């Protein structure tokens, strides 16, 4: 006797990994899924994965893309509200104002899709899944990279970047009932991860005035900007001996740590489809490489569409 096949709704989860600026690749990945009308029921994001995921579940992924594509070095510098003597180098208030304008009064529990922002308890190292309350606060807690952004206090706990607990949160998607999980990782570790570019805000003007007093004065005034002093001190390559500076060591070490941790987490909780765009040649702080990263994320997912559809079709039938 033949068993009749029954179709059921497949619950699809999307786990968006952390990776600082490389997270712009998630925008392209989501665009590729949307083009194919692949319905995502659950989103779990870590760090910038939580940021992009938050924009997606609130129907504002296009808003994020448009804003990100306007970023240049000057705009990135302007978001760096430097503080001295606090719990972080950057206050984060300028960036927070932008995000607040997009997520004003939005609570996670009011969103139709299920959403988790993954963070980490600073005191215990426990992985924290933020599933209710302000989506803005949850996102900020998920990307609160220690030393760079201030920890976010929620329910009496100080929370930091979720990439230190679970870089690609497949397990969070499973916890909310996803029977198929697509994971997008950003740590295709290949070395040469951090890069710097020391162009000025107006290179043509400085080139014309090079060698004269006014040109040198303009250069000195430009270099006096606190945010530029910070980036030069921490991230600018040493041209004399080519030794990496403090910030480069920190970021490259984070990249390596996230890659190893992601491998361990995925070994315990593997995704049904795991995609890693080829983006290791782009530095984790290259926030202006938006278009390149979006395209690479799009291409990586587009290439896997036949496999994704096959997995989803097979999952939608119970023998």
GROMACS .gro file of C-alpha atoms in nm:
model
  319
    1UNK     CA    1   0.000   0.000   0.000
    2UNK     CA    2   0.138   0.338  -0.101
    3UNK     CA    3   0.165   0.610   0.159
    4UNK     CA    4   0.003   0.929   0.047
    5UNK     CA    5   0.237   1.228   0.035
    6UNK     CA    6   0.134   1.524   0.248
    7UNK     CA    7   0.259   1.873   0.193
    8UNK     CA    8   0.340   2.092   0.489
    9UNK     CA    9   0.467   2.443   0.541
   10UNK     CA   10   0.843   2.451   0.578
   11UNK     CA   11   0.959   2.697   0.843
   12UNK     CA   12   1.270   2.868   0.709
   13UNK     CA   13   1.524   3.042   0.929
   14UNK     CA   14   1.800   3.276   0.819
   15UNK     CA   15   2.107   3.305   1.041
   16UNK     CA   16   2.310   3.618   0.965
   17UNK     CA   17   2.666   3.611   1.095
   18UNK     CA   18   2.882   3.886   1.243
   19UNK     CA   19   3.176   4.042   1.061
   20UNK     CA   20   3.173   4.421   1.115
   21UNK     CA   21   3.174   4.607   0.778
   22UNK     CA   22   3.158   4.283   0.583
   23UNK     CA   23   2.799   4.261   0.701
   24UNK     CA   24   2.690   4.471   0.404
   25UNK     CA   25   2.713   4.143   0.213
   26UNK     CA   26   2.398   4.034   0.401
   27UNK     CA   27   2.201   4.298   0.210
   28UNK     CA   28   2.291   4.133  -0.119
   29UNK     CA   29   2.222   3.786   0.023
   30UNK     CA   30   1.871   3.890   0.130
   31UNK     CA   31   1.804   4.058  -0.204
   32UNK     CA   32   1.888   3.732  -0.384
   33UNK     CA   33   1.646   3.537  -0.162
   34UNK     CA   34   1.373   3.796  -0.212
   35UNK     CA   35   1.413   3.779  -0.589
   36UNK     CA   36   1.334   3.408  -0.575
   37UNK     CA   37   1.035   3.468  -0.344
   38UNK     CA   38   1.195   3.249  -0.078
   39UNK     CA   39   0.993   3.325   0.233
   40UNK     CA   40   1.194   3.367   0.551
   41UNK     CA   41   0.995   3.299   0.869
   42UNK     CA   42   1.269   3.344   1.129
   43UNK     CA   43   1.570   3.574   1.141
   44UNK     CA   44   1.854   3.543   1.392
   45UNK     CA   45   2.142   3.785   1.363
   46UNK     CA   46   2.472   3.842   1.536
   47UNK     CA   47   2.635   4.186   1.546
   48UNK     CA   48   2.594   4.351   1.204
   49UNK     CA   49   2.386   4.046   1.113
   50UNK     CA   50   2.136   4.162   1.374
   51UNK     CA   51   2.145   4.512   1.225
   52UNK     CA   52   2.074   4.396   0.869
   53UNK     CA   53   1.823   4.139   0.994
   54UNK     CA   54   1.642   4.408   1.192
   55UNK     CA   55   1.602   4.621   0.883
   56UNK     CA   56   1.474   4.320   0.690
   57UNK     CA   57   1.205   4.214   0.938
   58UNK     CA   58   1.079   4.571   0.967
   59UNK     CA   59   1.049   4.601   0.588
   60UNK     CA   60   1.329   4.857   0.558
   61UNK     CA   61   1.610   4.668   0.388
   62UNK     CA   62   1.595   4.916   0.098
   63UNK     CA   63   1.632   5.203   0.344
   64UNK     CA   64   1.946   5.044   0.486
   65UNK     CA   65   2.091   4.984   0.140
   66UNK     CA   66   2.034   5.344   0.031
   67UNK     CA   67   2.189   5.480   0.352
   68UNK     CA   68   2.488   5.244   0.336
   69UNK     CA   69   2.559   5.336  -0.026
   70UNK     CA   70   2.597   5.702   0.074
   71UNK     CA   71   2.883   5.623   0.312
   72UNK     CA   72   3.222   5.769   0.233
   73UNK     CA   73   3.527   5.826   0.451
   74UNK     CA   74   3.407   6.164   0.573
   75UNK     CA   75   3.065   6.029   0.672
   76UNK     CA   76   3.220   5.732   0.849
   77UNK     CA   77   3.451   5.969   1.039
   78UNK     CA   78   3.153   6.183   1.136
   79UNK     CA   79   2.983   5.887   1.301
   80UNK     CA   80   3.288   5.834   1.524
   81UNK     CA   81   3.196   6.038   1.831
   82UNK     CA   82   3.519   5.980   2.020
   83UNK     CA   83   3.531   5.979   2.398
   84UNK     CA   84   3.826   5.949   2.632
   85UNK     CA   85   3.814   5.774   2.967
   86UNK     CA   86   3.482   5.596   2.915
   87UNK     CA   87   3.403   5.228   2.870
   88UNK     CA   88   3.459   5.251   2.495
   89UNK     CA   89   3.639   5.458   2.235
   90UNK     CA   90   3.316   5.550   2.055
   91UNK     CA   91   3.003   5.675   2.230
   92UNK     CA   92   2.784   5.553   1.947
   93UNK     CA   93   2.528   5.831   1.990
   94UNK     CA   94   2.562   5.965   1.635
   95UNK     CA   95   2.505   5.624   1.481
   96UNK     CA   96   2.226   5.557   1.730
   97UNK     CA   97   2.042   5.870   1.615
   98UNK     CA   98   2.037   5.738   1.257
   99UNK     CA   99   1.909   5.398   1.366
  100UNK     CA  100   1.652   5.554   1.599
  101UNK     CA  101   1.499   5.743   1.308
  102UNK     CA  102   1.444   5.407   1.135
  103UNK     CA  103   1.337   5.197   1.436
  104UNK     CA  104   1.145   5.451   1.644
  105UNK     CA  105   0.915   5.276   1.896
  106UNK     CA  106   0.950   4.935   1.728
  107UNK     CA  107   0.940   4.635   1.964
  108UNK     CA  108   1.051   4.289   1.856
  109UNK     CA  109   0.732   4.120   1.976
  110UNK     CA  110   0.525   4.342   1.744
  111UNK     CA  111   0.707   4.226   1.430
  112UNK     CA  112   0.523   3.961   1.220
  113UNK     CA  113   0.840   3.757   1.163
  114UNK     CA  114   1.026   3.598   1.451
  115UNK     CA  115   1.352   3.777   1.527
  116UNK     CA  116   1.645   3.721   1.762
  117UNK     CA  117   1.942   3.949   1.814
  118UNK     CA  118   2.230   3.754   1.964
  119UNK     CA  119   2.443   3.917   2.231
  120UNK     CA  120   2.685   3.809   2.505
  121UNK     CA  121   2.681   3.867   2.882
  122UNK     CA  122   2.999   4.058   2.966
  123UNK     CA  123   3.022   3.905   3.314
  124UNK     CA  124   2.947   3.538   3.244
  125UNK     CA  125   3.011   3.499   2.872
  126UNK     CA  126   2.661   3.353   2.836
  127UNK     CA  127   2.498   3.373   2.496
  128UNK     CA  128   2.192   3.598   2.521
  129UNK     CA  129   1.899   3.584   2.281
  130UNK     CA  130   1.708   3.911   2.270
  131UNK     CA  131   1.353   3.838   2.151
  132UNK     CA  132   1.144   4.118   2.302
  133UNK     CA  133   1.158   4.487   2.382
  134UNK     CA  134   1.315   4.762   2.176
  135UNK     CA  135   1.463   4.628   1.854
  136UNK     CA  136   1.704   4.923   1.849
  137UNK     CA  137   1.840   4.838   2.193
  138UNK     CA  138   1.869   4.471   2.100
  139UNK     CA  139   2.063   4.553   1.783
  140UNK     CA  140   2.297   4.786   1.971
  141UNK     CA  141   2.361   4.515   2.230
  142UNK     CA  142   2.438   4.269   1.952
  143UNK     CA  143   2.704   4.490   1.787
  144UNK     CA  144   2.857   4.635   2.106
  145UNK     CA  145   3.215   4.537   2.022
  146UNK     CA  146   3.420   4.558   2.344
  147UNK     CA  147   3.640   4.865   2.359
  148UNK     CA  148   3.478   5.016   2.051
  149UNK     CA  149   3.114   5.055   2.159
  150UNK     CA  150   2.979   5.076   2.512
  151UNK     CA  151   2.812   4.766   2.659
  152UNK     CA  152   2.432   4.789   2.661
  153UNK     CA  153   2.250   4.725   2.987
  154UNK     CA  154   1.939   4.509   2.956
  155UNK     CA  155   1.764   4.342   3.250
  156UNK     CA  156   2.056   4.420   3.479
  157UNK     CA  157   2.314   4.261   3.248
  158UNK     CA  158   2.584   4.439   3.051
  159UNK     CA  159   2.574   4.296   2.700
  160UNK     CA  160   2.844   4.298   2.435
  161UNK     CA  161   2.891   4.183   2.075
  162UNK     CA  162   2.721   3.849   2.013
  163UNK     CA  163   3.003   3.738   1.783
  164UNK     CA  164   3.197   3.651   2.098
  165UNK     CA  165   2.935   3.388   2.180
  166UNK     CA  166   2.786   3.268   1.850
  167UNK     CA  167   2.908   3.424   1.523
  168UNK     CA  168   2.647   3.249   1.304
  169UNK     CA  169   2.334   3.185   1.516
  170UNK     CA  170   2.188   2.875   1.354
  171UNK     CA  171   2.088   2.738   1.696
  172UNK     CA  172   1.878   3.048   1.764
  173UNK     CA  173   1.677   2.985   1.445
  174UNK     CA  174   1.624   2.622   1.546
  175UNK     CA  175   1.500   2.731   1.889
  176UNK     CA  176   1.217   2.926   1.727
  177UNK     CA  177   1.105   2.631   1.519
  178UNK     CA  178   1.300   2.654   1.193
  179UNK     CA  179   1.327   2.314   1.028
  180UNK     CA  180   1.540   2.454   0.747
  181UNK     CA  181   1.814   2.707   0.827
  182UNK     CA  182   2.016   2.907   0.577
  183UNK     CA  183   2.335   3.039   0.736
  184UNK     CA  184   2.535   3.328   0.594
  185UNK     CA  185   2.888   3.348   0.736
  186UNK     CA  186   3.124   3.640   0.692
  187UNK     CA  187   3.448   3.491   0.822
  188UNK     CA  188   3.595   3.315   0.524
  189UNK     CA  189   3.933   3.349   0.691
  190UNK     CA  190   4.208   3.412   0.444
  191UNK     CA  191   4.435   3.659   0.619
  192UNK     CA  192   4.500   4.011   0.491
  193UNK     CA  193   4.178   4.117   0.661
  194UNK     CA  194   4.241   4.473   0.770
  195UNK     CA  195   4.312   4.751   0.530
  196UNK     CA  196   4.352   5.122   0.555
  197UNK     CA  197   4.334   5.406   0.311
  198UNK     CA  198   4.489   5.737   0.401
  199UNK     CA  199   4.332   5.956   0.138
  200UNK     CA  200   4.220   6.294   0.258
  201UNK     CA  201   3.866   6.426   0.234
  202UNK     CA  202   3.971   6.646  -0.061
  203UNK     CA  203   4.274   6.487  -0.228
  204UNK     CA  204   4.265   6.709  -0.538
  205UNK     CA  205   4.279   7.030  -0.334
  206UNK     CA  206   4.565   6.900  -0.127
  207UNK     CA  207   4.750   6.782  -0.435
  208UNK     CA  208   4.735   7.130  -0.591
  209UNK     CA  209   4.857   7.297  -0.275
  210UNK     CA  210   5.127   7.042  -0.201
  211UNK     CA  211   5.464   7.189  -0.121
  212UNK     CA  212   5.338   7.528  -0.005
  213UNK     CA  213   5.258   7.661   0.339
  214UNK     CA  214   4.880   7.665   0.291
  215UNK     CA  215   4.876   7.307   0.174
  216UNK     CA  216   5.076   7.191   0.474
  217UNK     CA  217   4.852   7.388   0.707
  218UNK     CA  218   4.539   7.233   0.555
  219UNK     CA  219   4.694   6.890   0.598
  220UNK     CA  220   4.772   6.957   0.964
  221UNK     CA  221   4.423   7.086   1.035
  222UNK     CA  222   4.273   6.781   0.864
  223UNK     CA  223   4.495   6.548   1.064
  224UNK     CA  224   4.394   6.716   1.388
  225UNK     CA  225   4.047   6.566   1.370
  226UNK     CA  226   4.015   6.336   1.674
  227UNK     CA  227   3.856   6.056   1.472
  228UNK     CA  228   4.140   6.064   1.217
  229UNK     CA  229   4.402   6.070   1.492
  230UNK     CA  230   4.231   5.763   1.636
  231UNK     CA  231   4.220   5.570   1.309
  232UNK     CA  232   4.578   5.664   1.220
  233UNK     CA  233   4.703   5.567   1.565
  234UNK     CA  234   4.519   5.237   1.578
  235UNK     CA  235   4.484   5.123   1.218
  236UNK     CA  236   4.725   5.305   0.985
  237UNK     CA  237   5.001   5.077   0.861
  238UNK     CA  238   5.352   5.155   0.979
  239UNK     CA  239   5.534   5.237   0.654
  240UNK     CA  240   5.877   5.203   0.814
  241UNK     CA  241   5.869   4.849   0.943
  242UNK     CA  242   5.521   4.737   0.824
  243UNK     CA  243   5.433   4.617   1.173
  244UNK     CA  244   5.057   4.614   1.240
  245UNK     CA  245   4.929   4.870   1.486
  246UNK     CA  246   4.710   4.802   1.788
  247UNK     CA  247   4.377   4.833   1.611
  248UNK     CA  248   4.487   4.608   1.325
  249UNK     CA  249   4.600   4.342   1.571
  250UNK     CA  250   4.266   4.366   1.757
  251UNK     CA  251   4.051   4.341   1.445
  252UNK     CA  252   4.253   4.064   1.281
  253UNK     CA  253   4.252   3.869   1.608
  254UNK     CA  254   3.875   3.914   1.628
  255UNK     CA  255   3.838   3.786   1.273
  256UNK     CA  256   4.045   3.479   1.350
  257UNK     CA  257   3.856   3.416   1.676
  258UNK     CA  258   3.517   3.449   1.508
  259UNK     CA  259   3.621   3.211   1.232
  260UNK     CA  260   3.730   2.943   1.478
  261UNK     CA  261   3.427   2.994   1.703
  262UNK     CA  262   3.191   2.980   1.406
  263UNK     CA  263   3.342   2.647   1.300
  264UNK     CA  264   3.283   2.504   1.650
  265UNK     CA  265   2.926   2.635   1.674
  266UNK     CA  266   2.836   2.509   1.327
  267UNK     CA  267   2.982   2.167   1.402
  268UNK     CA  268   2.733   2.138   1.690
  269UNK     CA  269   2.444   2.310   1.511
  270UNK     CA  270   2.499   2.289   1.135
  271UNK     CA  271   2.293   2.489   0.891
  272UNK     CA  272   2.105   2.305   0.618
  273UNK     CA  273   2.257   2.548   0.368
  274UNK     CA  274   2.569   2.740   0.466
  275UNK     CA  275   2.703   3.016   0.244
  276UNK     CA  276   3.021   3.219   0.287
  277UNK     CA  277   3.067   3.498   0.032
  278UNK     CA  278   3.427   3.538  -0.085
  279UNK     CA  279   3.496   3.862   0.101
  280UNK     CA  280   3.810   3.793   0.306
  281UNK     CA  281   4.006   4.035   0.084
  282UNK     CA  282   3.790   4.321   0.215
  283UNK     CA  283   3.884   4.454   0.557
  284UNK     CA  284   3.643   4.432   0.848
  285UNK     CA  285   3.656   4.810   0.883
  286UNK     CA  286   3.606   4.899   0.518
  287UNK     CA  287   3.257   5.040   0.566
  288UNK     CA  288   3.276   5.226   0.235
  289UNK     CA  289   3.304   4.907   0.026
  290UNK     CA  290   2.926   4.877   0.037
  291UNK     CA  291   2.855   4.815  -0.330
  292UNK     CA  292   3.128   4.551  -0.363
  293UNK     CA  293   3.008   4.366  -0.054
  294UNK     CA  294   2.641   4.377  -0.153
  295UNK     CA  295   2.729   4.236  -0.496
  296UNK     CA  296   2.945   3.960  -0.347
  297UNK     CA  297   2.672   3.861  -0.103
  298UNK     CA  298   2.416   3.860  -0.383
  299UNK     CA  299   2.633   3.651  -0.614
  300UNK     CA  300   2.714   3.397  -0.343
  301UNK     CA  301   2.348   3.331  -0.265
  302UNK     CA  302   2.236   3.348  -0.627
  303UNK     CA  303   2.482   3.071  -0.709
  304UNK     CA  304   2.324   2.850  -0.441
  305UNK     CA  305   1.960   2.913  -0.537
  306UNK     CA  306   1.914   2.575  -0.716
  307UNK     CA  307   2.045   2.394  -0.407
  308UNK     CA  308   1.832   2.605  -0.172
  309UNK     CA  309   1.515   2.535  -0.374
  310UNK     CA  310   1.593   2.164  -0.383
  311UNK     CA  311   1.634   2.150  -0.005
  312UNK     CA  312   1.314   2.348   0.051
  313UNK     CA  313   1.113   2.131  -0.189
  314UNK     CA  314   1.238   1.810  -0.031
  315UNK     CA  315   1.156   1.944   0.314
  316UNK     CA  316   0.800   2.038   0.219
  317UNK     CA  317   0.697   1.675   0.164
  318UNK     CA  318   0.642   1.416   0.434
  319UNK     CA  319   0.670   1.062   0.300
   0.00000   0.00000   0.00000
